[in-house]
Amino acid sequence: MSASCFRLALIQLGVSANKAQNVKKAVQFIKEAAEQQAKVVVLPECFNSPFGNEYFEEYAEQIPGDTTDALCQAARENNVYIIGGSLPEKSGEKLYNTLTACSPLGEIIAKHRKVHLFDIDIPGKIRFKESDTLSPGNSLTTCDIGYCKVGLGICYDIRFAEMASFYADKGCKLLVYPGAFNLTTGPAHWELLTRARAAENQVYVCSVSPARDQNATYVAYGHTLISDPWGTVIGKADETEQIVYADIGKTESQNGIIN
């Protein structure tokens, strides 16, 4: 069964060290997207916090908490589904990189903890180990957004083709990956992986980044994008703060995709 037609908004948010301001700005962008007839709005990875091991514990919240309360309120007030990027989650003694999805009723309908943590060491370019502070999730997560079933992942999760195939086998027509690729892995693999996961599973795939901040301790690549099931990019940003829109469900018949 094909995805029903709906407008998707991907928010490439500029993230600062001010958590309250980050959340306030995200809510403003959600309202703007809804005014442009978006029905589903996606935020980037770590949208309320700078990205880095030195920040995760300081910015971490329980779920539900202040940030997810704000997202649920924004979903209800704007009558949209929100796939809330991710935030550092505190649960007991552990920290997770966690995505939440909210319905237009203002309820949390899904929670996905990043399964595959980002540990990388490329000599002379970048070294980063999420596992120094974060714990991995242990389950795969789908949710029904009314228009279609969605498979949820975070950043490094997109590198694992079996995860995307599992979601496609479960009937997902859209895969969502908030992510913060960097200036080494981003140019090499960000678009490549998004289009590959889309084409090999014949689903829509979106990858949603924070805007680039050259003064940050970890510099995100940006270039938020969405691919249709043919592997064609149907919406893409540069590195700056902005909203990318795509009308989902309109290109399948044009490209001969049968679901």
Short mmCIF file of C-alpha atoms in Angstrom, two decimals:
data_model
loop_
_atom_site.label_atom_id
_atom_site.label_comp_id
_atom_site.label_asym_id
_atom_site.label_seq_id
_atom_site.Cartn_x
_atom_site.Cartn_y
_atom_site.Cartn_z
CA MET A 1 0.00 0.00 0.00
CA SER A 2 1.48 3.33 -1.02
CA ALA A 3 1.98 6.25 1.32
CA SER A 4 -0.84 8.78 1.26
CA CYS A 5 0.17 12.19 -0.05
CA PHE A 6 1.33 14.64 2.60
CA ARG A 7 3.80 17.49 2.99
CA LEU A 8 6.94 16.75 4.99
CA ALA A 9 9.07 19.50 6.55
CA LEU A 10 12.70 18.90 7.52
CA ILE A 11 14.08 21.56 9.86
CA GLN A 12 17.82 22.18 9.59
CA LEU A 13 18.13 24.00 12.89
CA GLY A 14 21.03 26.12 14.06
CA VAL A 15 21.88 24.78 17.53
CA SER A 16 23.49 26.93 20.23
CA ALA A 17 24.62 26.35 23.82
CA ASN A 18 21.30 27.78 25.09
CA LYS A 19 18.91 24.86 25.50
CA ALA A 20 15.81 26.97 26.11
CA GLN A 21 16.53 29.07 23.03
CA ASN A 22 17.10 25.95 20.91
CA VAL A 23 13.72 24.54 21.92
CA LYS A 24 11.97 27.89 21.44
CA LYS A 25 13.42 28.24 17.95
CA ALA A 26 12.45 24.68 17.05
CA VAL A 27 8.86 25.40 18.10
CA GLN A 28 8.85 28.56 15.96
CA PHE A 29 10.06 26.60 12.93
CA ILE A 30 7.38 23.95 13.56
CA LYS A 31 4.73 26.67 13.47
CA GLU A 32 6.19 28.08 10.24
CA ALA A 33 6.18 24.63 8.65
CA ALA A 34 2.56 24.05 9.64
CA GLU A 35 1.62 27.39 8.08
CA GLN A 36 3.15 26.04 4.83
CA GLN A 37 0.78 23.04 5.04
CA ALA A 38 3.30 20.55 6.42
CA LYS A 39 1.64 17.62 8.18
CA VAL A 40 4.82 15.93 9.44
CA VAL A 41 7.80 17.87 10.80
CA VAL A 42 11.25 16.42 11.50
CA LEU A 43 14.00 17.98 13.66
CA PRO A 44 17.74 17.21 13.58
CA GLU A 45 19.90 15.10 15.87
CA CYS A 46 20.63 16.77 19.23
CA PHE A 47 18.42 19.73 18.39
CA ASN A 48 18.33 21.06 21.97
CA SER A 49 22.03 20.52 22.74
CA PRO A 50 25.46 21.03 21.22
CA PHE A 51 26.80 17.72 19.93
CA GLY A 52 29.66 16.35 21.99
CA ASN A 53 30.53 14.09 24.90
CA GLU A 54 31.26 17.13 27.04
CA TYR A 55 27.64 18.30 26.63
CA PHE A 56 25.48 15.18 26.80
CA GLU A 57 25.23 14.83 30.59
CA GLU A 58 24.71 18.55 31.20
CA TYR A 59 21.87 18.79 28.66
CA ALA A 60 20.29 15.40 29.33
CA GLU A 61 16.64 15.14 30.38
CA GLN A 62 14.25 12.42 31.34
CA ILE A 63 11.51 11.56 28.87
CA PRO A 64 8.91 12.94 29.24
CA GLY A 65 10.59 16.18 30.26
CA ASP A 66 10.69 19.87 29.43
CA THR A 67 11.81 19.43 25.82
CA THR A 68 9.39 16.65 24.92
CA ASP A 69 6.59 18.56 26.69
CA ALA A 70 7.31 21.52 24.40
CA LEU A 71 7.25 19.26 21.33
CA CYS A 72 3.97 17.66 22.33
CA GLN A 73 2.43 21.08 22.88
CA ALA A 74 3.69 22.27 19.48
CA ALA A 75 2.28 19.16 17.80
CA ARG A 76 -1.12 19.76 19.38
CA GLU A 77 -1.24 23.49 18.70
CA ASN A 78 -0.19 23.09 15.06
CA ASN A 79 -2.04 19.84 14.35
CA VAL A 80 1.08 18.07 13.04
CA TYR A 81 3.11 14.97 13.70
CA ILE A 82 6.58 15.81 15.01
CA ILE A 83 9.54 13.46 14.74
CA GLY A 84 11.63 15.26 17.28
CA GLY A 85 15.16 14.77 16.08
CA SER A 86 17.01 13.57 19.13
CA LEU A 87 18.10 14.76 22.55
CA PRO A 88 20.37 13.44 25.30
CA GLU A 89 18.17 11.28 27.54
CA LYS A 90 18.89 10.51 31.20
CA SER A 91 17.49 7.18 32.35
CA GLY A 92 18.73 5.89 35.68
CA GLU A 93 22.53 6.01 35.57
CA LYS A 94 22.69 5.86 31.78
CA LEU A 95 22.60 8.42 28.97
CA TYR A 96 21.08 7.75 25.56
CA ASN A 97 20.76 9.60 22.26
CA THR A 98 16.99 9.44 21.91
CA LEU A 99 14.35 10.37 19.35
CA THR A 100 10.71 10.95 20.24
CA ALA A 101 7.69 11.26 17.96
CA CYS A 102 4.56 13.20 18.92
CA SER A 103 1.04 13.02 17.48
CA PRO A 104 -1.31 15.94 16.71
CA LEU A 105 -3.06 15.01 19.96
CA GLY A 106 0.08 16.03 21.83
CA GLU A 107 1.04 12.50 22.83
CA ILE A 108 4.40 10.72 22.56
CA ILE A 109 3.78 7.85 20.14
CA ALA A 110 7.33 6.50 19.75
CA LYS A 111 10.76 6.61 21.39
CA HIS A 112 13.90 5.36 19.65
CA ARG A 113 17.28 5.14 21.33
CA LYS A 114 20.21 5.26 18.91
CA VAL A 115 21.30 1.67 18.41
CA HIS A 116 24.64 2.12 16.65
CA LEU A 117 26.86 4.59 18.48
CA PHE A 118 29.26 6.76 16.50
CA ASP A 119 32.82 5.74 17.28
CA ILE A 120 35.30 6.91 14.67
CA ASP A 121 39.05 7.51 14.46
CA ILE A 122 40.38 8.76 11.12
CA PRO A 123 44.00 9.83 11.76
CA GLY A 124 44.59 13.45 10.95
CA LYS A 125 40.88 14.18 10.40
CA ILE A 126 38.48 13.24 13.18
CA ARG A 127 38.25 11.20 16.36
CA PHE A 128 34.97 10.89 18.24
CA LYS A 129 33.54 8.17 20.49
CA GLU A 130 29.90 8.46 21.55
CA SER A 131 30.37 5.32 23.60
CA ASP A 132 32.57 7.28 26.02
CA THR A 133 29.37 8.75 27.49
CA LEU A 134 26.31 7.22 25.80
CA SER A 135 24.75 3.77 25.98
CA PRO A 136 23.22 2.09 22.93
CA GLY A 137 19.54 1.37 22.47
CA ASN A 138 18.53 -2.25 22.03
CA SER A 139 15.43 -2.15 19.83
CA LEU A 140 14.19 -0.98 16.43
CA THR A 141 11.28 1.43 16.36
CA THR A 142 8.39 2.16 14.02
CA CYS A 143 5.42 4.46 14.35
CA ASP A 144 2.22 5.16 12.44
CA ILE A 145 1.86 8.81 11.46
CA GLY A 146 -1.57 8.41 9.91
CA TYR A 147 -0.31 8.77 6.35
CA CYS A 148 2.11 5.84 6.46
CA LYS A 149 4.26 3.74 8.75
CA VAL A 150 7.68 5.22 9.57
CA GLY A 151 10.96 3.53 10.52
CA LEU A 152 13.13 5.51 12.93
CA GLY A 153 16.91 5.71 13.21
CA ILE A 154 19.54 8.20 14.32
CA CYS A 155 22.64 9.18 12.34
CA TYR A 156 25.03 6.20 12.38
CA ASP A 157 22.03 3.85 12.24
CA ILE A 158 21.73 4.70 8.52
CA ARG A 159 24.95 2.81 7.77
CA PHE A 160 23.30 -0.50 8.64
CA ALA A 161 21.38 -1.72 5.59
CA GLU A 162 19.76 -4.59 7.48
CA MET A 163 18.02 -2.13 9.78
CA ALA A 164 16.44 -0.29 6.84
CA SER A 165 15.46 -3.58 5.22
CA PHE A 166 13.79 -4.69 8.45
CA TYR A 167 11.71 -1.51 8.44
CA ALA A 168 10.73 -1.96 4.79
CA ASP A 169 9.71 -5.56 5.53
CA LYS A 170 7.50 -4.23 8.33
CA GLY A 171 5.66 -2.01 5.85
CA CYS A 172 7.39 1.32 6.46
CA LYS A 173 7.15 3.73 3.51
CA LEU A 174 9.31 6.47 5.07
CA LEU A 175 12.60 6.11 6.98
CA VAL A 176 13.74 9.05 9.11
CA TYR A 177 17.34 9.58 10.21
CA PRO A 178 18.13 12.74 12.17
CA GLY A 179 21.90 12.90 11.95
CA ALA A 180 24.97 15.05 12.49
CA PHE A 181 27.53 13.81 10.01
CA ASN A 182 30.75 15.84 10.08
CA LEU A 183 32.92 17.52 7.45
CA THR A 184 34.85 14.28 6.82
CA THR A 185 32.05 11.70 6.57
CA GLY A 186 29.38 14.12 5.33
CA PRO A 187 30.74 14.92 1.86
CA ALA A 188 31.68 11.25 1.37
CA HIS A 189 28.61 9.39 2.54
CA TRP A 190 25.63 11.56 3.69
CA GLU A 191 23.76 11.73 0.38
CA LEU A 192 25.11 8.40 -0.83
CA LEU A 193 23.68 6.48 2.13
CA THR A 194 20.35 8.31 2.04
CA ARG A 195 19.80 7.52 -1.64
CA ALA A 196 21.05 3.94 -1.25
CA ARG A 197 18.68 3.13 1.63
CA ALA A 198 15.82 4.60 -0.43
CA ALA A 199 16.54 2.82 -3.70
CA GLU A 200 17.36 -0.60 -2.28
CA ASN A 201 14.15 -0.66 -0.19
CA GLN A 202 11.89 1.41 -2.49
CA VAL A 203 10.93 3.80 0.30
CA TYR A 204 11.34 7.50 1.03
CA VAL A 205 14.35 8.31 3.21
CA CYS A 206 15.17 11.64 4.87
CA SER A 207 18.36 12.62 6.69
CA VAL A 208 18.04 15.74 8.84
CA SER A 209 21.12 17.60 10.07
CA PRO A 210 21.70 20.57 12.31
CA ALA A 211 22.86 23.67 10.44
CA ARG A 212 26.60 24.08 10.20
CA ASP A 213 28.36 26.14 12.87
CA GLN A 214 32.06 26.56 12.10
CA ASN A 215 32.69 27.72 15.67
CA ALA A 216 31.25 24.59 17.28
CA THR A 217 33.48 21.95 18.87
CA TYR A 218 31.82 19.43 16.52
CA VAL A 219 30.96 20.87 13.10
CA ALA A 220 27.90 19.31 11.44
CA TYR A 221 27.83 18.90 7.68
CA GLY A 222 24.29 20.19 7.12
CA HIS A 223 22.81 19.39 3.68
CA THR A 224 19.56 17.93 5.02
CA LEU A 225 17.87 15.96 2.23
CA ILE A 226 15.16 13.54 1.21
CA SER A 227 15.27 10.84 -1.45
CA ASP A 228 12.26 9.26 -3.13
CA PRO A 229 12.03 5.48 -3.69
CA TRP A 230 13.83 5.82 -7.03
CA GLY A 231 16.90 7.26 -5.31
CA THR A 232 16.17 10.75 -6.63
CA VAL A 233 16.79 13.67 -4.26
CA ILE A 234 13.51 15.63 -4.13
CA GLY A 235 14.54 18.18 -1.50
CA LYS A 236 17.92 19.36 -0.24
CA ALA A 237 19.45 22.15 1.84
CA ASP A 238 22.88 23.72 1.82
CA GLU A 239 24.66 24.09 5.17
CA THR A 240 22.57 27.01 6.52
CA GLU A 241 19.53 27.09 8.81
CA GLN A 242 16.35 26.47 6.80
CA ILE A 243 13.34 24.24 6.19
CA VAL A 244 13.28 21.68 3.38
CA TYR A 245 9.82 20.68 2.11
CA ALA A 246 8.82 17.61 0.13
CA ASP A 247 5.42 16.34 -0.96
CA ILE A 248 5.48 12.64 -0.15
CA GLY A 249 3.60 10.14 -2.30
CA LYS A 250 3.62 12.13 -5.52
CA THR A 251 6.66 10.64 -7.26
CA GLU A 252 6.07 6.92 -6.85
CA SER A 253 3.82 6.41 -9.86
CA GLN A 254 5.99 8.73 -11.96
CA ASN A 255 9.03 6.56 -11.30
CA GLY A 256 7.28 3.23 -11.67
CA ILE A 257 7.61 2.21 -8.02
CA ILE A 258 5.04 -0.39 -7.03
CA ASN A 259 4.25 -0.82 -3.32
#
